[in-house]
C-alpha positions as YAML, in Angstrom:
chain: A
units: angstrom
residues:
- id: 1
  name: MET
  ca: [-39.02, -4.06, 53.43]
- id: 2
  name: VAL
  ca: [-36.21, -1.88, 54.72]
- id: 3
  name: VAL
  ca: [-34.78, -2.93, 58.06]
- id: 4
  name: SER
  ca: [-33.39, -0.15, 60.23]
- id: 5
  name: THR
  ca: [-30.39, -1.04, 62.34]
- id: 6
  name: ARG
  ca: [-29.96, 2.40, 63.89]
- id: 7
  name: LEU
  ca: [-31.41, 1.39, 67.27]
- id: 8
  name: PRO
  ca: [-29.26, -1.73, 67.81]
- id: 9
  name: THR
  ca: [-26.18, 0.17, 66.66]
- id: 10
  name: THR
  ca: [-26.89, 3.04, 69.06]
- id: 11
  name: ILE
  ca: [-27.59, 0.64, 71.94]
- id: 12
  name: LEU
  ca: [-24.36, -1.29, 71.30]
- id: 13
  name: GLY
  ca: [-22.45, 2.01, 71.07]
- id: 14
  name: GLY
  ca: [-23.83, 3.20, 74.39]
- id: 15
  name: GLY
  ca: [-23.08, -0.16, 75.97]
- id: 16
  name: TYR
  ca: [-19.49, -0.14, 74.74]
- id: 17
  name: LEU
  ca: [-19.01, 3.44, 75.99]
- id: 18
  name: MET
  ca: [-20.40, 2.48, 79.38]
- id: 19
  name: VAL
  ca: [-18.14, -0.59, 79.61]
- id: 20
  name: GLY
  ca: [-15.15, 1.55, 78.60]
- id: 21
  name: VAL
  ca: [-15.84, 4.11, 81.34]
- id: 22
  name: LEU
  ca: [-16.48, 1.40, 83.92]
- id: 23
  name: GLY
  ca: [-13.28, -0.37, 82.85]
- id: 24
  name: LEU
  ca: [-11.21, 2.77, 83.43]
- id: 25
  name: ASN
  ca: [-12.56, 2.95, 86.99]
- id: 26
  name: ALA
  ca: [-12.64, -0.78, 87.77]
- id: 27
  name: PRO
  ca: [-10.89, -1.87, 90.96]
- id: 28
  name: GLY
  ca: [-8.44, -4.73, 90.58]
- id: 29
  name: ASN
  ca: [-8.46, -4.69, 86.77]
- id: 30
  name: THR
  ca: [-11.61, -6.83, 86.56]
- id: 31
  name: LEU
  ca: [-15.10, -5.82, 85.55]
- id: 32
  name: LEU
  ca: [-17.93, -7.78, 87.18]
- id: 33
  name: GLY
  ca: [-15.29, -10.26, 88.35]
- id: 34
  name: VAL
  ca: [-15.18, -11.89, 84.91]
- id: 35
  name: PHE
  ca: [-13.92, -9.44, 82.29]
- id: 36
  name: THR
  ca: [-10.46, -7.92, 81.99]
- id: 37
  name: ALA
  ca: [-10.46, -4.18, 82.61]
- id: 38
  name: ASP
  ca: [-6.96, -3.07, 81.67]
- id: 39
  name: LEU
  ca: [-6.17, 0.19, 79.89]
- id: 40
  name: ALA
  ca: [-6.04, -1.36, 76.39]
- id: 41
  name: HIS
  ca: [-9.50, -2.90, 76.78]
- id: 42
  name: SER
  ca: [-10.98, 0.31, 78.12]
- id: 43
  name: TRP
  ca: [-9.66, 2.38, 75.22]
- id: 44
  name: LEU
  ca: [-10.82, -0.24, 72.72]
- id: 45
  name: HIS
  ca: [-14.31, -0.16, 74.23]
- id: 46
  name: LEU
  ca: [-14.39, 3.64, 74.24]
- id: 47
  name: ALA
  ca: [-13.33, 3.76, 70.58]
- id: 48
  name: LEU
  ca: [-15.87, 1.11, 69.52]
- id: 49
  name: GLY
  ca: [-18.59, 2.87, 71.49]
- id: 50
  name: ALA
  ca: [-17.85, 6.24, 69.91]
- id: 51
  name: ILE
  ca: [-17.78, 4.79, 66.39]
- id: 52
  name: LEU
  ca: [-21.06, 2.92, 66.91]
- id: 53
  name: LEU
  ca: [-22.81, 5.81, 68.62]
- id: 54
  name: VAL
  ca: [-21.91, 8.27, 65.87]
- id: 55
  name: GLY
  ca: [-22.80, 5.78, 63.14]
- id: 56
  name: GLY
  ca: [-26.03, 4.75, 64.82]
- id: 57
  name: THR
  ca: [-27.28, 8.28, 65.23]
- id: 58
  name: ALA
  ca: [-26.17, 9.38, 61.73]
- id: 59
  name: GLY
  ca: [-27.74, 6.41, 59.94]
- id: 60
  name: GLY
  ca: [-27.43, 5.76, 56.22]
- id: 61
  name: ARG
  ca: [-24.05, 4.67, 54.99]
- id: 62
  name: CYS
  ca: [-22.41, 5.99, 58.15]
- id: 63
  name: GLY
  ca: [-24.33, 3.45, 60.21]
- id: 64
  name: THR
  ca: [-23.34, 0.65, 57.85]
- id: 65
  name: GLY
  ca: [-19.71, 1.77, 57.84]
- id: 66
  name: ALA
  ca: [-19.68, 2.02, 61.63]
- id: 67
  name: GLN
  ca: [-21.10, -1.48, 61.95]
- id: 68
  name: LEU
  ca: [-18.56, -2.97, 59.56]
- id: 69
  name: LEU
  ca: [-15.59, -1.09, 61.05]
- id: 70
  name: SER
  ca: [-16.56, -1.88, 64.64]
- id: 71
  name: GLY
  ca: [-17.28, -5.50, 63.75]
- id: 72
  name: ALA
  ca: [-13.84, -5.83, 62.19]
- id: 73
  name: LEU
  ca: [-12.15, -4.20, 65.21]
- id: 74
  name: ALA
  ca: [-14.03, -6.42, 67.67]
- id: 75
  name: GLY
  ca: [-13.12, -9.46, 65.56]
- id: 76
  name: VAL
  ca: [-9.45, -8.50, 65.64]
- id: 77
  name: ALA
  ca: [-9.67, -8.01, 69.41]
- id: 78
  name: GLY
  ca: [-11.29, -11.43, 69.84]
- id: 79
  name: THR
  ca: [-8.73, -13.11, 67.59]
- id: 80
  name: LEU
  ca: [-5.84, -11.44, 69.40]
- id: 81
  name: GLY
  ca: [-7.40, -12.45, 72.69]
- id: 82
  name: LEU
  ca: [-7.49, -16.08, 71.58]
- id: 83
  name: ALA
  ca: [-3.93, -15.98, 70.27]
- id: 84
  name: LEU
  ca: [-2.32, -14.01, 73.09]
- id: 85
  name: THR
  ca: [-4.27, -15.16, 76.16]
- id: 86
  name: GLY
  ca: [-2.14, -14.65, 79.24]
- id: 87
  name: SER
  ca: [0.79, -12.91, 77.52]
- id: 88
  name: GLY
  ca: [1.70, -9.49, 76.25]
- id: 89
  name: PRO
  ca: [-0.02, -6.17, 76.88]
- id: 90
  name: PHE
  ca: [-3.39, -7.46, 75.66]
- id: 91
  name: LEU
  ca: [-4.67, -9.76, 78.39]
- id: 92
  name: ALA
  ca: [-8.03, -11.39, 77.80]
- id: 93
  name: THR
  ca: [-10.13, -14.02, 79.49]
- id: 94
  name: THR
  ca: [-12.42, -16.53, 77.81]
- id: 95
  name: ALA
  ca: [-15.40, -14.30, 78.63]
- id: 96
  name: ASP
  ca: [-13.68, -11.36, 76.89]
- id: 97
  name: ASN
  ca: [-13.03, -13.45, 73.80]
- id: 98
  name: ILE
  ca: [-16.61, -14.73, 73.63]
- id: 99
  name: LEU
  ca: [-17.98, -11.21, 74.05]
- id: 100
  name: HIS
  ca: [-15.68, -9.70, 71.41]
- id: 101
  name: LEU
  ca: [-16.27, -12.44, 68.83]
- id: 102
  name: SER
  ca: [-20.04, -12.56, 69.32]
- id: 103
  name: THR
  ca: [-20.27, -8.76, 69.07]
- id: 104
  name: ALA
  ca: [-18.11, -8.86, 65.95]
- id: 105
  name: MET
  ca: [-20.41, -11.41, 64.31]
- id: 106
  name: LEU
  ca: [-23.53, -9.42, 65.23]
- id: 107
  name: LEU
  ca: [-22.10, -6.16, 63.89]
- id: 108
  name: LEU
  ca: [-20.82, -7.73, 60.69]
- id: 109
  name: VAL
  ca: [-24.20, -9.35, 60.03]
- id: 110
  name: LEU
  ca: [-25.98, -6.04, 60.68]
- id: 111
  name: GLY
  ca: [-23.55, -4.14, 58.48]
- id: 112
  name: LEU
  ca: [-23.63, -6.61, 55.62]
- id: 113
  name: SER
  ca: [-27.42, -6.89, 55.72]
- id: 114
  name: THR
  ca: [-27.83, -3.14, 55.29]
- id: 115
  name: ALA
  ca: [-24.88, -2.53, 52.95]
- id: 116
  name: VAL
  ca: [-26.81, -3.81, 49.94]
- id: 117
  name: ARG
  ca: [-29.93, -1.75, 50.66]
- id: 118
  name: THR
  ca: [-28.30, 1.53, 51.66]
- id: 119
  name: PRO
  ca: [-28.92, 4.10, 48.93]
- id: 120
  name: PRO
  ca: [-25.99, 6.15, 47.67]
- id: 121
  name: ALA
  ca: [-25.66, 9.72, 48.79]
- id: 122
  name: ARG
  ca: [-27.56, 12.30, 46.81]
- id: 123
  name: PRO
  ca: [-25.48, 15.00, 45.24]
- id: 124
  name: GLY
  ca: [-26.33, 18.33, 46.71]
- id: 125
  name: ARG
  ca: [-24.88, 21.19, 48.62]
- id: 126
  name: TYR
  ca: [-22.18, 19.11, 50.29]
- id: 127
  name: GLY
  ca: [-18.76, 18.55, 48.83]
- id: 128
  name: PRO
  ca: [-17.88, 15.18, 47.28]
- id: 129
  name: LEU
  ca: [-15.78, 14.04, 50.25]
- id: 130
  name: SER
  ca: [-17.80, 15.36, 53.17]
- id: 131
  name: VAL
  ca: [-19.14, 13.05, 55.86]
- id: 132
  name: ALA
  ca: [-22.63, 14.45, 55.40]
- id: 133
  name: SER
  ca: [-22.71, 13.51, 51.73]
- id: 134
  name: TYR
  ca: [-21.36, 10.03, 52.47]
- id: 135
  name: CYS
  ca: [-24.02, 9.47, 55.12]
- id: 136
  name: GLY
  ca: [-26.78, 10.43, 52.73]
- id: 137
  name: ARG
  ca: [-27.85, 13.63, 54.49]
...
């Protein structure tokens, strides 16, 4: 049985994009009164959302790569948030850290579960280094 993770990846990508846009426009540098909404967080969320949305809609190896890359970035953000809470340019609350680390675990599990089953790209009309050939299109 092949499990498709395109829908969860696309939903997470849209959610991260939405949080990034809301964070750029958040009054008082807080989102929903709990999460930090500084410029670094907003750009991180926009980047993660774009990566996940593109990977989720492309599918194949692109989806797996997007899940693994975004999971690693969210894990780094959560780890930095734990290490640098209250200091430096990257301010994070406990809620931010929990959200980043739980999203990182979810994305890494999704990416690793599909990495084994994703077929390699078929040779065809695309060049050897094109995104379309890597994604299996």
